[in-house]
Coordinates of C-alpha atoms and ligand atoms in Angstrom, one line a residue:
X377 CA -44.4 -15.5 -71.9
X378 CA -44.0 -19.4 -71.4
X379 CA -42.2 -19.7 -74.4
X380 CA -39.6 -17.4 -73.3
X381 CA -39.2 -18.6 -69.9
X382 CA -39.2 -22.4 -71.7
X383 CA -36.3 -21.1 -73.7
X384 CA -34.2 -19.5 -71.3
X385 CA -34.7 -22.3 -69.0
X386 CA -33.5 -24.8 -71.7
X387 CA -30.3 -22.5 -72.2
X388 CA -29.5 -22.1 -68.3
X389 CA -29.7 -26.2 -68.2
X390 CA -27.5 -26.7 -71.4
X391 CA -24.9 -24.2 -69.5
X392 CA -25.3 -25.4 -66.5
X393 CA -24.6 -29.2 -67.9
X394 CA -21.7 -28.0 -70.5
X395 CA -19.8 -26.0 -68.1
X396 CA -19.3 -28.9 -65.9
X397 CA -15.7 -29.5 -66.2
X398 CA -13.6 -32.4 -64.8
X399 CA -11.4 -33.7 -63.0
X400 CA -11.7 -32.0 -59.4
X401 CA -9.4 -30.7 -57.1
X402 CA -9.1 -29.4 -53.4
X403 CA -9.0 -26.0 -52.3
X404 CA -8.5 -26.2 -48.8
X405 CA -11.7 -28.1 -47.4
X406 CA -13.8 -27.6 -50.5
X407 CA -13.9 -29.9 -53.5
X408 CA -13.6 -27.6 -56.9
X409 CA -13.7 -27.7 -60.7
X410 CA -10.5 -26.6 -61.6
X411 CA -11.7 -26.4 -65.3
X412 CA -14.4 -24.1 -64.2
X413 CA -12.2 -21.5 -62.6
X414 CA -12.0 -23.3 -59.3
X415 CA -15.6 -23.6 -58.6
X416 CA -16.9 -25.6 -55.5
X417 CA -18.5 -29.1 -56.6
X418 CA -20.3 -30.5 -53.6
X419 CA -20.7 -34.4 -54.0
X420 CA -24.0 -35.5 -53.6
X421 CA -23.9 -39.1 -54.2
X422 CA -25.8 -42.3 -54.0
X423 CA -24.0 -45.6 -53.3
X424 CA -24.6 -48.1 -56.1
X425 CA -23.3 -51.4 -55.1
X426 CA -21.5 -53.4 -57.2
X427 CA -19.6 -56.0 -54.4
X428 CA -22.1 -58.5 -53.2
X429 CA -21.7 -62.1 -54.0
X430 CA -22.3 -62.0 -58.1
X431 CA -20.0 -58.8 -58.2
X432 CA -22.7 -57.4 -60.7
X433 CA -23.8 -54.2 -60.2
X434 CA -27.7 -54.4 -58.7
X435 CA -30.5 -53.6 -59.8
X436 CA -30.1 -54.7 -63.7
X437 CA -32.3 -57.5 -63.4
X438 CA -34.9 -55.2 -62.9
X439 CA -34.5 -52.0 -65.0
X440 CA -32.6 -51.0 -67.9
X441 CA -29.5 -49.4 -67.1
X442 CA -29.8 -46.1 -68.5
X443 CA -33.2 -46.1 -66.5
X444 CA -31.4 -46.5 -63.3
X445 CA -28.9 -43.3 -64.2
X446 CA -32.1 -41.3 -65.1
X447 CA -33.6 -42.0 -62.1
X448 CA -30.3 -41.1 -60.1
X449 CA -30.3 -37.7 -61.8
X450 CA -33.8 -37.0 -61.4
X451 CA -33.6 -37.5 -57.6
X452 CA -31.0 -35.2 -57.7
X453 CA -27.7 -37.1 -56.8
X454 CA -25.1 -35.9 -59.0
X455 CA -22.6 -38.7 -58.7
X456 CA -22.6 -42.7 -57.5
X457 CA -20.3 -44.4 -55.1
X458 CA -20.0 -47.5 -57.1
X459 CA -18.3 -50.3 -54.7
X460 CA -16.3 -53.0 -56.0
X461 CA -14.8 -55.9 -54.8
X462 CA -11.0 -56.1 -54.8
X463 CA -11.0 -59.7 -56.6
X464 CA -13.0 -57.8 -59.4
X465 CA -9.2 -56.2 -60.6
X466 CA -7.3 -58.7 -59.2
X467 CA -8.1 -62.3 -60.1
X468 CA -8.4 -62.1 -63.8
X469 CA -9.8 -65.8 -64.2
X470 CA -13.0 -64.3 -62.3
X471 CA -13.3 -61.0 -63.7
X472 CA -12.4 -61.4 -67.1
X473 CA -13.9 -65.0 -67.8
X474 CA -16.9 -65.0 -65.7
X475 CA -19.8 -63.7 -67.3
X476 CA -22.8 -62.1 -65.6
X477 CA -25.1 -64.9 -66.9
X478 CA -22.5 -67.4 -65.6
X479 CA -22.2 -65.3 -61.6
X480 CA -25.4 -65.3 -61.5
X481 CA -26.2 -68.6 -62.0
X482 CA -23.6 -70.1 -59.8
X483 CA -26.0 -68.5 -57.0
X484 CA -28.9 -70.1 -58.8
X485 CA -30.4 -66.9 -59.6
X486 CA -32.8 -68.0 -62.6
X487 CA -34.9 -65.2 -62.2
X488 CA -32.4 -62.7 -62.1
X489 CA -31.0 -64.1 -65.7
X490 CA -34.7 -64.0 -66.9
X491 CA -34.7 -60.1 -65.9
X492 CA -31.6 -59.1 -67.5
X493 CA -32.8 -61.1 -70.8
X494 CA -35.5 -58.3 -70.3
X495 CA -33.7 -55.1 -69.1
X496 CA -30.4 -55.3 -70.0
X497 CA -29.7 -58.3 -72.5
X498 CA -26.4 -56.7 -73.8
X499 CA -25.0 -57.0 -70.6
X500 CA -25.7 -60.5 -69.6
X501 CA -23.0 -62.3 -71.3
X502 CA -20.5 -59.8 -70.8
X503 CA -17.5 -60.8 -68.7
X504 CA -17.7 -59.4 -64.6
X505 CA -15.3 -56.5 -65.5
X506 CA -17.1 -55.3 -68.7
X507 CA -20.4 -55.1 -67.2
X508 CA -18.7 -53.1 -64.5
X509 CA -17.0 -51.0 -66.9
X510 CA -20.4 -50.2 -69.0
X511 CA -21.9 -49.1 -65.5
X512 CA -19.5 -46.4 -65.2
X513 CA -19.6 -45.4 -69.2
X514 CA -23.4 -45.4 -68.7
X515 CA -23.2 -43.3 -65.6
X516 CA -21.2 -40.6 -67.7
X517 CA -23.3 -40.8 -70.4
X518 CA -25.6 -39.2 -67.9
X519 CA -23.5 -36.8 -66.8
X520 CA -23.0 -38.6 -63.3
X521 CA -19.6 -38.4 -61.4
X522 CA -18.0 -41.9 -60.3
X523 CA -16.5 -42.7 -57.0
X524 CA -14.9 -46.3 -57.5
X525 CA -14.6 -47.5 -53.7
X526 CA -12.9 -50.9 -53.0
X527 CA -15.5 -51.7 -50.5
X528 CA -14.2 -55.3 -49.7
X529 CA -12.1 -57.9 -51.2
X530 CA -14.2 -61.0 -51.3
X531 CA -17.5 -60.7 -53.1
X532 CA -20.3 -60.5 -50.4
X533 CA -22.0 -58.2 -47.9
X534 CA -19.7 -56.2 -46.0
X535 CA -18.6 -55.8 -42.8
X536 CA -18.1 -57.7 -39.6
X537 CA -14.9 -57.4 -37.5
X538 CA -13.8 -61.2 -38.1
X539 CA -14.7 -61.3 -42.3
X540 CA -10.7 -61.8 -43.2
X541 CA -11.6 -58.3 -45.3
X542 CA -10.9 -55.8 -42.3
X543 CA -7.4 -54.8 -42.0
X544 CA -3.8 -55.3 -43.7
X545 CA -2.8 -58.4 -42.9
X546 CA -6.2 -60.6 -42.6
X547 CA -6.7 -63.3 -44.9
X548 CA -8.2 -61.6 -47.5
X549 CA -6.5 -58.3 -47.7
X550 CA -2.9 -58.6 -48.5
X551 CA -1.5 -55.2 -49.0
X552 CA 0.2 -56.0 -52.4
X553 CA -2.7 -57.7 -54.0
X554 CA -5.4 -54.9 -52.9
X555 CA -2.2 -52.0 -54.2
X556 CA -2.2 -54.0 -57.6
X557 CA -5.8 -54.0 -57.6
X558 CA -6.3 -50.2 -56.8
X559 CA -3.5 -49.7 -59.9
X560 CA -5.5 -51.8 -61.7
X561 CA -8.5 -49.9 -61.3
X562 CA -6.9 -46.6 -61.5
X563 CA -5.4 -47.2 -65.1
X564 CA -8.6 -48.9 -66.6
X565 CA -10.7 -46.0 -65.5
X566 CA -8.1 -43.1 -65.9
X567 CA -9.3 -39.7 -67.1
X568 CA -8.7 -40.2 -70.8
X569 CA -10.7 -43.1 -71.0
X570 CA -13.4 -42.4 -68.3
X571 CA -13.4 -38.6 -67.2
X572 CA -16.5 -39.0 -65.5
X573 CA -14.7 -41.5 -62.7
X574 CA -13.6 -38.4 -60.1
X575 CA -12.3 -40.3 -57.0
X576 CA -10.9 -43.3 -55.7
X577 CA -11.8 -44.8 -52.2
X578 CA -9.1 -46.7 -51.4
X579 CA -10.6 -49.1 -49.0
X580 CA -14.2 -49.3 -47.2
X581 CA -14.8 -49.6 -43.6
X582 CA -10.7 -51.0 -42.3
X583 CA -11.9 -52.9 -38.7
X584 CA -10.9 -55.5 -36.9
X585 CA -8.5 -57.3 -34.4
X586 CA -5.5 -56.5 -36.7
X587 CA -6.5 -52.7 -37.1
X588 CA -3.3 -50.3 -35.7
X589 CA -2.6 -46.8 -36.6
X590 CA 0.9 -47.5 -37.4
X591 CA 0.3 -49.6 -40.1
X592 CA -2.8 -47.7 -41.2
X593 CA -0.2 -44.7 -41.8
X594 CA 1.8 -47.3 -43.9
X595 CA -0.1 -49.2 -46.2
X596 CA -2.8 -45.8 -47.2
X597 CA 0.5 -43.7 -47.6
X598 CA 1.3 -46.7 -50.0
X599 CA -2.5 -47.1 -51.8
X600 CA -2.7 -43.2 -52.1
X601 CA 0.5 -42.7 -54.0
X602 CA -0.3 -46.0 -56.2
X603 CA -3.4 -44.5 -57.0
X604 CA -1.8 -41.0 -57.9
X605 CA 1.1 -42.2 -59.3
X606 CA -1.2 -44.2 -62.3
X607 CA -4.0 -41.6 -62.4
X608 CA -3.3 -38.4 -61.3
X609 CA -6.5 -36.8 -61.9
X610 CA -8.5 -38.4 -59.5
X611 CA -9.3 -37.5 -55.7
X612 CA -7.6 -40.1 -53.4
X613 CA -10.2 -40.7 -50.7
X614 CA -9.1 -42.1 -47.2
X615 CA -11.0 -43.4 -44.4
X616 CA -10.0 -44.2 -41.2
X617 CA -10.3 -47.0 -38.5
X618 CA -13.4 -48.7 -36.7
X619 CA -15.5 -48.7 -40.0
X620 CA -14.8 -45.5 -41.1
X621 CA -15.5 -43.6 -38.3
X622 CA -11.9 -42.6 -36.4
X623 CA -9.5 -40.2 -38.0
X624 CA -8.6 -38.8 -34.5
X625 CA -5.2 -39.8 -34.7
X626 CA -4.7 -37.4 -37.5
X627 CA -4.7 -34.4 -35.2
X628 CA -1.4 -35.3 -33.8
X629 CA 0.3 -36.6 -37.0
X630 CA -0.7 -35.9 -40.4
X631 CA -1.1 -37.8 -43.3
X632 CA 2.3 -37.2 -45.6
X633 CA 1.2 -37.8 -49.2
X634 CA 3.5 -36.5 -52.0
X635 CA 0.9 -34.9 -54.1
X636 CA -1.4 -31.9 -53.2
X637 CA -5.1 -31.0 -54.1
X638 CA -6.2 -34.4 -54.3
X639 CA -6.4 -35.6 -51.0
X640 CA -9.9 -36.0 -49.2
X641 CA -11.0 -37.9 -46.3
X642 CA -13.7 -39.9 -45.6
X643 CA -16.3 -41.4 -42.8
X644 CA -19.5 -43.1 -42.2
X645 CA -22.3 -42.6 -39.7
X646 CA -25.4 -44.3 -38.9
X647 CA -28.0 -44.1 -36.6
X648 CA -28.1 -47.9 -36.1
X649 CA -24.7 -47.4 -34.4
X650 CA -26.0 -46.6 -30.7
X651 CA -29.6 -45.8 -29.2
X652 CA -31.1 -42.6 -30.1
X653 CA -33.5 -43.5 -27.4
X654 CA -32.3 -43.9 -24.0
X655 CA -31.3 -40.4 -23.2
X656 CA -33.0 -36.9 -23.9
X657 CA -32.8 -36.7 -27.7
X658 CA -31.2 -33.2 -27.3
X659 CA -28.3 -34.7 -25.0
X660 CA -27.8 -37.3 -27.5
X661 CA -27.6 -35.3 -30.5
X662 CA -25.5 -32.9 -28.9
X663 CA -23.1 -35.8 -27.6
X664 CA -22.8 -37.7 -31.4
X665 CA -21.9 -34.3 -32.9
X666 CA -19.2 -33.5 -30.8
X667 CA -17.9 -37.1 -30.9
X668 CA -18.1 -36.9 -34.6
X669 CA -15.8 -33.2 -34.6
X670 CA -13.6 -34.8 -32.5
X671 CA -13.4 -38.0 -34.5
X672 CA -12.8 -36.3 -38.0
X673 CA -15.0 -33.2 -38.3
X674 CA -11.8 -31.4 -37.2
X675 CA -10.0 -32.0 -40.3
X676 CA -12.2 -29.3 -42.2
X677 CA -10.5 -26.7 -40.2
X678 CA -7.2 -28.4 -40.5
X679 CA -8.0 -27.7 -44.5
X680 CA -9.4 -31.0 -45.8
X681 CA -12.6 -31.9 -47.3
X682 CA -14.4 -34.5 -45.5
X683 CA -16.8 -36.8 -47.5
X684 CA -19.8 -38.7 -45.3
X685 CA -19.6 -41.5 -48.1
X686 CA -22.3 -43.5 -46.0
X687 CA -24.8 -42.6 -44.3
X688 CA -28.9 -43.7 -44.2
X689 CA -32.0 -44.4 -42.8
X690 CA -34.9 -47.1 -43.1
X691 CA -36.9 -45.8 -45.8
X692 CA -39.8 -46.8 -44.7
X693 CA -39.8 -43.8 -42.1
X694 CA -41.4 -46.2 -38.8
X695 CA -37.5 -46.6 -37.7
X696 CA -38.1 -44.0 -34.6
X697 CA -34.1 -44.2 -34.1
X698 CA -33.2 -43.6 -37.5
X699 CA -35.7 -40.8 -37.7
X700 CA -33.7 -38.9 -35.1
X701 CA -30.5 -39.6 -36.0
X702 CA -31.6 -38.4 -39.6
X703 CA -32.7 -34.9 -37.9
X704 CA -29.4 -34.6 -36.3
X705 CA -27.3 -35.4 -39.1
X706 CA -29.5 -33.0 -41.3
X707 CA -28.5 -30.1 -38.6
X708 CA -24.8 -31.2 -38.9
X709 CA -24.4 -32.2 -42.5
X710 CA -26.2 -28.7 -43.5
X711 CA -23.9 -26.9 -41.0
X712 CA -20.8 -28.1 -42.1
X713 CA -21.8 -28.1 -45.6
X714 CA -20.0 -31.9 -46.2
X715 CA -20.1 -33.7 -49.4
X716 CA -21.9 -37.0 -49.2
X717 CA -23.0 -40.1 -50.4
X718 CA -26.5 -41.8 -49.1
X719 CA -26.7 -45.2 -48.6
X720 CA -28.1 -46.4 -50.8
X721 CA -29.5 -46.7 -54.6
X722 CA -30.4 -50.4 -54.2
X723 CA -34.5 -51.5 -53.7
X724 CA -33.1 -54.8 -53.4
X725 CA -30.1 -57.3 -54.0
X726 CA -30.0 -60.0 -56.7
X727 CA -28.7 -62.2 -53.3
X728 CA -27.5 -60.8 -49.9
X729 CA -26.0 -63.4 -47.9
X730 CA -28.2 -66.3 -48.5
X731 CA -31.6 -64.4 -49.1
X732 CA -32.6 -64.0 -53.1
X733 CA -34.0 -61.0 -54.0
X734 CA -33.3 -59.1 -50.9
X735 CA -35.4 -56.2 -49.7
X736 CA -33.0 -53.4 -49.0
X737 CA -35.4 -51.1 -46.6
X738 CA -32.6 -48.3 -46.8
X739 CA -33.0 -48.0 -50.7
X740 CA -33.7 -45.0 -52.0
X741 CA -35.8 -47.2 -55.0
X742 CA -38.3 -49.5 -53.9
X743 CA -38.0 -53.6 -54.4
X744 CA -38.2 -53.4 -58.1
X745 CA -36.0 -50.3 -58.7
X746 CA -38.7 -48.4 -60.0
X747 CA -40.2 -45.9 -58.1
X748 CA -39.0 -43.6 -55.3
X749 CA -39.7 -46.0 -51.9
X750 CA -40.2 -42.6 -49.9
X751 CA -40.5 -39.1 -51.2
X752 CA -40.6 -37.5 -48.3
X753 CA -37.8 -38.4 -47.0
X754 CA -35.7 -37.9 -50.4
X755 CA -37.3 -34.3 -50.6
X756 CA -35.9 -33.8 -46.8
X757 CA -32.5 -34.8 -48.1
X758 CA -32.9 -32.6 -51.0
X759 CA -32.2 -29.6 -48.9
X760 CA -28.5 -30.5 -48.7
X761 CA -28.0 -31.5 -52.0
X762 CA -27.3 -27.7 -52.9
X763 CA -24.4 -26.2 -51.5
X764 CA -24.9 -23.4 -49.2
X765 CA -21.0 -21.6 -49.5
X766 CA -18.1 -22.4 -51.0
X767 CA -15.4 -21.1 -53.9
X768 CA -17.1 -19.3 -56.5
X769 CA -20.7 -19.5 -54.7
X770 CA -20.0 -15.8 -52.7
X771 CA -23.0 -14.4 -54.9
X772 CA -23.9 -12.5 -51.6
X773 CA -22.1 -11.8 -48.2
X774 CA -22.0 -15.0 -45.9
X775 CA -25.4 -14.5 -43.8
X776 CA -27.2 -17.0 -41.6
X777 CA -30.3 -19.2 -43.0
X778 CA -32.6 -21.0 -40.2
X779 CA -32.5 -24.4 -41.2
X780 CA -35.0 -26.8 -39.7
X781 CA -33.7 -30.1 -39.7
X782 CA -36.7 -32.5 -39.1
X783 CA -38.4 -31.3 -41.7
X784 CA -35.1 -30.1 -44.2
X785 CA -36.9 -26.7 -44.8
X786 CA -36.2 -23.2 -43.6
X787 CA -37.4 -20.0 -42.2
X788 CA -39.2 -17.9 -45.3
X789 CA -41.6 -15.2 -45.6
X790 CA -45.0 -16.1 -45.2
X791 CA -46.5 -12.4 -45.6
X792 CA -44.6 -9.1 -44.3
X793 CA -44.4 -9.8 -41.2
X794 CA -44.9 -13.4 -40.6
X795 CA -42.7 -16.7 -40.9
X796 CA -43.4 -20.1 -41.9
X797 CA -41.3 -23.2 -43.3
X798 CA -40.5 -23.3 -47.1
X799 CA -37.7 -24.1 -49.1
X800 CA -34.1 -23.2 -48.4
X801 CA -34.0 -21.5 -51.9
X802 CA -36.0 -18.8 -50.5
X803 CA -34.4 -18.8 -47.1
X804 CA -34.9 -15.3 -45.2
X805 CA -31.0 -14.2 -44.5
X806 CA -30.6 -13.3 -40.8
X807 CA -27.9 -12.2 -38.4
X808 CA -27.8 -12.6 -34.5
X809 CA -26.1 -9.7 -33.4
X810 CA -23.7 -9.8 -30.3
X811 CA -26.6 -8.1 -28.5
X812 CA -28.4 -11.2 -29.4
X813 CA -31.0 -9.3 -31.6
X814 CA -32.2 -11.4 -34.9
X815 CA -32.6 -8.9 -37.8
X816 CA -33.0 -9.7 -41.5
X817 CA -29.9 -8.9 -43.6
X818 CA -31.7 -7.6 -46.6
X819 CA -34.5 -5.8 -45.1
X820 CA -32.3 -4.7 -42.0
X821 CA -35.0 -2.5 -40.4
X822 CA -36.7 -5.9 -39.4
X823 CA -36.3 -8.0 -36.5
X824 CA -37.5 -11.1 -35.0
X825 CA -40.2 -10.5 -32.0
X826 CA -41.8 -12.9 -29.6
X827 CA -45.1 -11.2 -28.4
X828 CA -46.9 -13.8 -26.8
X829 CA -46.9 -17.2 -26.0
X830 CA -48.8 -19.9 -28.6
X831 CA -49.1 -17.1 -31.0
X832 CA -47.3 -16.5 -34.5
X833 CA -43.5 -15.0 -33.7
X834 CA -43.0 -11.8 -36.1
X835 CA -41.1 -9.3 -37.6
X836 CA -41.4 -6.0 -36.4
X837 CA -39.5 -2.6 -37.3
X838 CA -36.3 -2.4 -35.7
X839 CA -35.3 1.2 -34.4
X840 CA -33.4 0.1 -31.7
X841 CA -32.7 -3.3 -29.5
X842 CA -35.4 -2.4 -27.3
X843 CA -38.0 -3.2 -30.0
X844 CA -36.7 -6.6 -30.6
X845 CA -36.5 -10.0 -28.7
X846 CA -33.3 -11.3 -27.6
X847 CA -32.6 -14.6 -28.6
X848 CA -29.9 -17.4 -27.3
X849 CA -29.6 -21.0 -28.6
X850 CA -30.2 -23.3 -26.1
X851 CA -30.5 -26.9 -24.7
X852 CA -27.8 -29.7 -25.2
X853 CA -28.1 -29.7 -28.8
X854 CA -27.7 -25.7 -29.1
X855 CA -30.4 -25.7 -31.6
X856 CA -33.7 -24.3 -29.6
X857 CA -34.2 -20.5 -30.0
X858 CA -34.9 -19.2 -26.6
X859 CA -36.6 -16.1 -25.8
X860 CA -38.8 -14.1 -23.2
X861 CA -42.4 -12.5 -24.3
X862 CA -43.3 -9.4 -22.9
X863 CA -45.5 -10.6 -19.9
X864 CA -41.7 -12.6 -18.8
X865 CA -42.7 -16.1 -20.2
X866 CA -39.9 -18.2 -21.6
X867 CA -40.8 -19.3 -25.1
X868 CA -39.4 -21.2 -28.2
X869 CA -39.5 -20.7 -31.6
X870 CA -41.8 -23.8 -32.8
X871 CA -43.8 -24.7 -36.0
X872 CA -47.0 -25.3 -36.2
X873 CA -49.4 -27.6 -38.0
X874 CA -49.6 -25.2 -41.0
X875 CA -45.9 -24.8 -40.9
X876 CA -46.4 -20.9 -39.6
X877 CA -43.9 -20.3 -36.9
X878 CA -44.9 -19.6 -33.7
X879 CA -43.7 -19.1 -30.1
X880 CA -44.4 -22.4 -27.6
X881 CA -43.1 -23.4 -24.2
X882 CA -39.6 -24.7 -24.7
X883 CA -39.5 -28.6 -25.0
X884 CA -37.2 -31.2 -23.2
X885 CA -34.9 -28.7 -21.7
X886 CA -34.7 -31.0 -18.9
X887 CA -36.6 -33.8 -20.8
X888 CA -36.0 -37.4 -20.6
X889 CA -36.1 -40.0 -23.4
X890 CA -39.7 -39.8 -23.5
X891 CA -39.5 -36.2 -24.8
X892 CA -39.0 -34.7 -28.7
X893 CA -37.8 -31.7 -29.2
X894 CA -37.5 -32.0 -32.9
X895 CA -40.1 -29.4 -34.1
X896 CA -38.1 -26.9 -32.1
X897 CA -34.4 -27.6 -33.7
X898 CA -32.8 -24.6 -35.5
X899 CA -29.8 -24.7 -37.3
X900 CA -28.1 -21.0 -38.1
X901 CA -26.5 -22.2 -41.4
X902 CA -24.1 -20.0 -43.0
X903 CA -24.6 -19.3 -46.6
X904 CA -23.5 -17.2 -49.4
X905 CA -26.1 -18.4 -52.0
X906 CA -28.7 -15.5 -53.3
X907 CA -32.3 -16.1 -52.6
X908 CA -34.6 -17.1 -55.2
X909 CA -37.4 -15.0 -55.7
X910 CA -40.3 -15.9 -53.7
X911 CA -42.9 -15.8 -56.4
X912 CA -41.0 -18.8 -58.9
X913 CA -39.6 -17.4 -61.7
X914 CA -40.7 -20.2 -64.0
X915 CA -43.2 -23.0 -63.5
X916 CA -41.9 -26.1 -65.3
X917 CA -45.0 -28.1 -66.4
X918 CA -44.8 -31.8 -66.4
X919 CA -45.1 -31.6 -69.8
X920 CA -42.3 -29.5 -70.8
X921 CA -40.1 -31.3 -68.1
X922 CA -40.3 -34.6 -69.8
X923 CA -39.9 -32.8 -73.3
X924 CA -36.5 -30.8 -71.3
X925 CA -35.7 -34.2 -70.4
X926 CA -36.0 -35.8 -73.7
X927 CA -34.3 -32.4 -75.7
X928 CA -31.4 -33.1 -73.4
X929 CA -30.6 -36.5 -74.0
X930 CA -30.0 -36.2 -77.5
Ligands
LIG716 C1 -4.5 -42.8 -72.0 O1 -3.4 -42.7 -71.4 C2 -2.4 -43.4 -71.2 C3 -1.3 -42.7 -70.7 O2 -1.3 -41.6 -70.4 C4 -2.0 -44.4 -72.5 O3 -1.2 -45.3 -72.3 C5 -3.6 -44.9 -73.1 O4 -3.0 -45.5 -74.7 C6 -4.6 -43.7 -73.3 N1 -5.9 -44.4 -73.8 C7 -6.6 -43.6 -74.8 C8 -7.9 -44.7 -75.1 O5 -6.4 -43.0 -75.4
LIG717 C1 -41.8 -42.1 -45.6 O1 -41.3 -41.4 -44.1 C2 -42.3 -40.8 -43.2 C3 -41.4 -40.7 -42.4 O2 -40.2 -39.9 -42.2 C4 -43.2 -41.6 -42.8 O3 -44.3 -40.9 -42.0 C5 -43.7 -42.1 -44.1 O4 -45.0 -43.1 -43.5 C6 -43.2 -42.6 -45.4 N1 -44.0 -43.0 -46.3 C7 -44.0 -44.0 -46.9 C8 -44.5 -44.5 -48.2 O5 -43.3 -45.2 -46.4
LIG718 C1 -33.1 -25.2 -55.2 O1 -32.2 -24.4 -56.3 C2 -31.3 -25.2 -56.6 C3 -30.2 -24.9 -57.6 O2 -30.1 -23.3 -58.1 C4 -31.7 -26.3 -57.7 O3 -31.3 -27.3 -58.2 C5 -33.2 -26.8 -56.6 O4 -34.1 -27.5 -57.4 C6 -33.9 -25.9 -56.0 N1 -34.9 -26.5 -55.2 C7 -36.3 -26.2 -54.7 C8 -36.8 -26.9 -53.7 O5 -36.5 -25.4 -55.5
LIG719 C1 -48.4 -14.3 -20.0 O1 -49.3 -14.3 -20.9 C2 -49.5 -15.9 -21.4 C3 -50.3 -16.2 -22.5 O2 -50.9 -14.9 -23.1 C4 -50.2 -16.7 -20.3 O3 -50.6 -18.1 -20.2 C5 -49.5 -16.2 -19.0 O4 -49.7 -16.7 -17.9 C6 -48.9 -14.8 -18.8 N1 -47.7 -15.0 -17.9 C7 -47.6 -14.0 -16.8 C8 -46.4 -14.1 -15.9 O5 -48.2 -13.2 -16.5
LIG720 C1 -40.4 -38.5 -18.4 O1 -41.1 -37.2 -18.5 C2 -42.5 -37.2 -18.3 C3 -42.9 -35.9 -18.3 O2 -42.0 -35.1 -18.3 C4 -42.8 -38.4 -17.5 O3 -44.2 -38.2 -17.6 C5 -42.3 -39.6 -17.5 O4 -43.1 -40.6 -16.4 C6 -40.7 -39.9 -17.4 N1 -40.5 -40.7 -17.9 C7 -39.2 -41.5 -17.9 C8 -38.9 -43.0 -18.0 O5 -38.8 -41.1 -16.4

């Protein structure tokens, strides 16, 4: 029995990996794989910085390149947004002559050199541009897609308003040099050379006093056409103004390019950009979500993919502002089912500003790039690694799943009539009728009933609407599901400490900043995915998992 499952899993994985046919295109708001009948490919990337002072992909003094690529795959990411400084492509005396060793020694990074000697000795004496190509090739070997992101011009930490790298015409952003660099990278990673390079981000976080809409249209069009003319296979990824937050001007005036099915827009979103504490969290999340839809989210409805190419939180888990942001982010990211890239893979940097071996608390890997910094947070984010719907993923009629953003889990069955939180793969699917009845879409004779405050919410037989509770999405976040019990008490759906779904007093409907509604947040997310069976089909023992990984790497 076990062997049979093992073999079928093996075949399944083989099938999955070999049907991954690039290049990618767009089909309305979705990124799809033309070589695979236009099936959706959801980009779930992690940022791997390679644009800091040394212009070398970070972490290679800590772990072998192959093992970093393996970690990326094992954490469930299918893609890397690999950052590069413009001068790596335009200053040949720098990129083609200076070796990794020389670049590290320029900053006195003796320890990093020793680390390279242990972990990546063959990379140490390569010119910088060759080392960059090695990283792309290594990711390709591990079937990881790459998006090349022109992050800055001058190698170094990014970004501020007056760093001379912010907008066209700034000291370090000469538009002609920029276009030359984009063309160089587009040809260096053409699809007959690096088929895993699936996209190019034209420029990271435009900003500063010079930014203006007129120049944006002019130069971004030039950059987009330049990349497409050299490498017509890659997705051309375009960001807006104000640190990649503002694309609102596209509402009135479209971005016109000569090519089709390759254009993707990109935005960034961080919790530290504003306070999530001064007001009621329902209000802040509602407001920020609305703002994001106004600034860029509307592009999905206009038929363009939106790639949230940077978001992230302090992985120590102790930053309350970031944690609140993440719950709100998860709700929107699941609801819109967007493509994204987490900031960041890096557990530490060779040197950042003047700090040698600088720790990156936003890194999913720890300081020495060996283990996951916080698996709880990664587990939560993994909920949005699986696409909920899209071309080729219409396995069922679209229905709603009840997503719990602050845990990354969904409402699943605990028993015939009881519910709990569990993996979204096993999520029950629901229909919210015009009469506000929540019923199961598979077993349509069951609906959700609020019996008594403080007790479990239950499914009950649904003969007529009269037998079911009526549910309303309320509060400023529109994520609290409110109903009324038998004796007239107003209650909200909540989760108890055993992950059971219960009815409690509604939190924070009029609350202030000290009130935390997150346990009661539920987002009704559209899904067309088939539900996995509640008893796991196959149980992978740690032994068979390692064996599988070995078998697949030959
Ligand atoms: C890739 O294609 C370009 C032109 O399409 C060609 O000039 C180049 O030699 C090709 N490279 C390889 C490695 O085949
Ligand atoms: C991970 O993050 C969670 C909160 O999101 C926190 O409670 C926990 O302490 C963190 N764990 C580690 C190992 O930092
Ligand atoms: C959910 O399903 C996806 C795709 O079928 C799989 O990659 C992922 O590991 C599953 N997650 C869990 C928690 O079972
Ligand atoms: C309804 O029931 C709850 C819990 O059983 C109780 O606390 C509450 O006082 C009751 N409300 C009314 C209006 O009877
Ligand atoms: C917030 O509300 C709670 C109770 O709802 C109250 O005890 C607290 O003083 C309020 N805080 C502020 C800053 O208004």
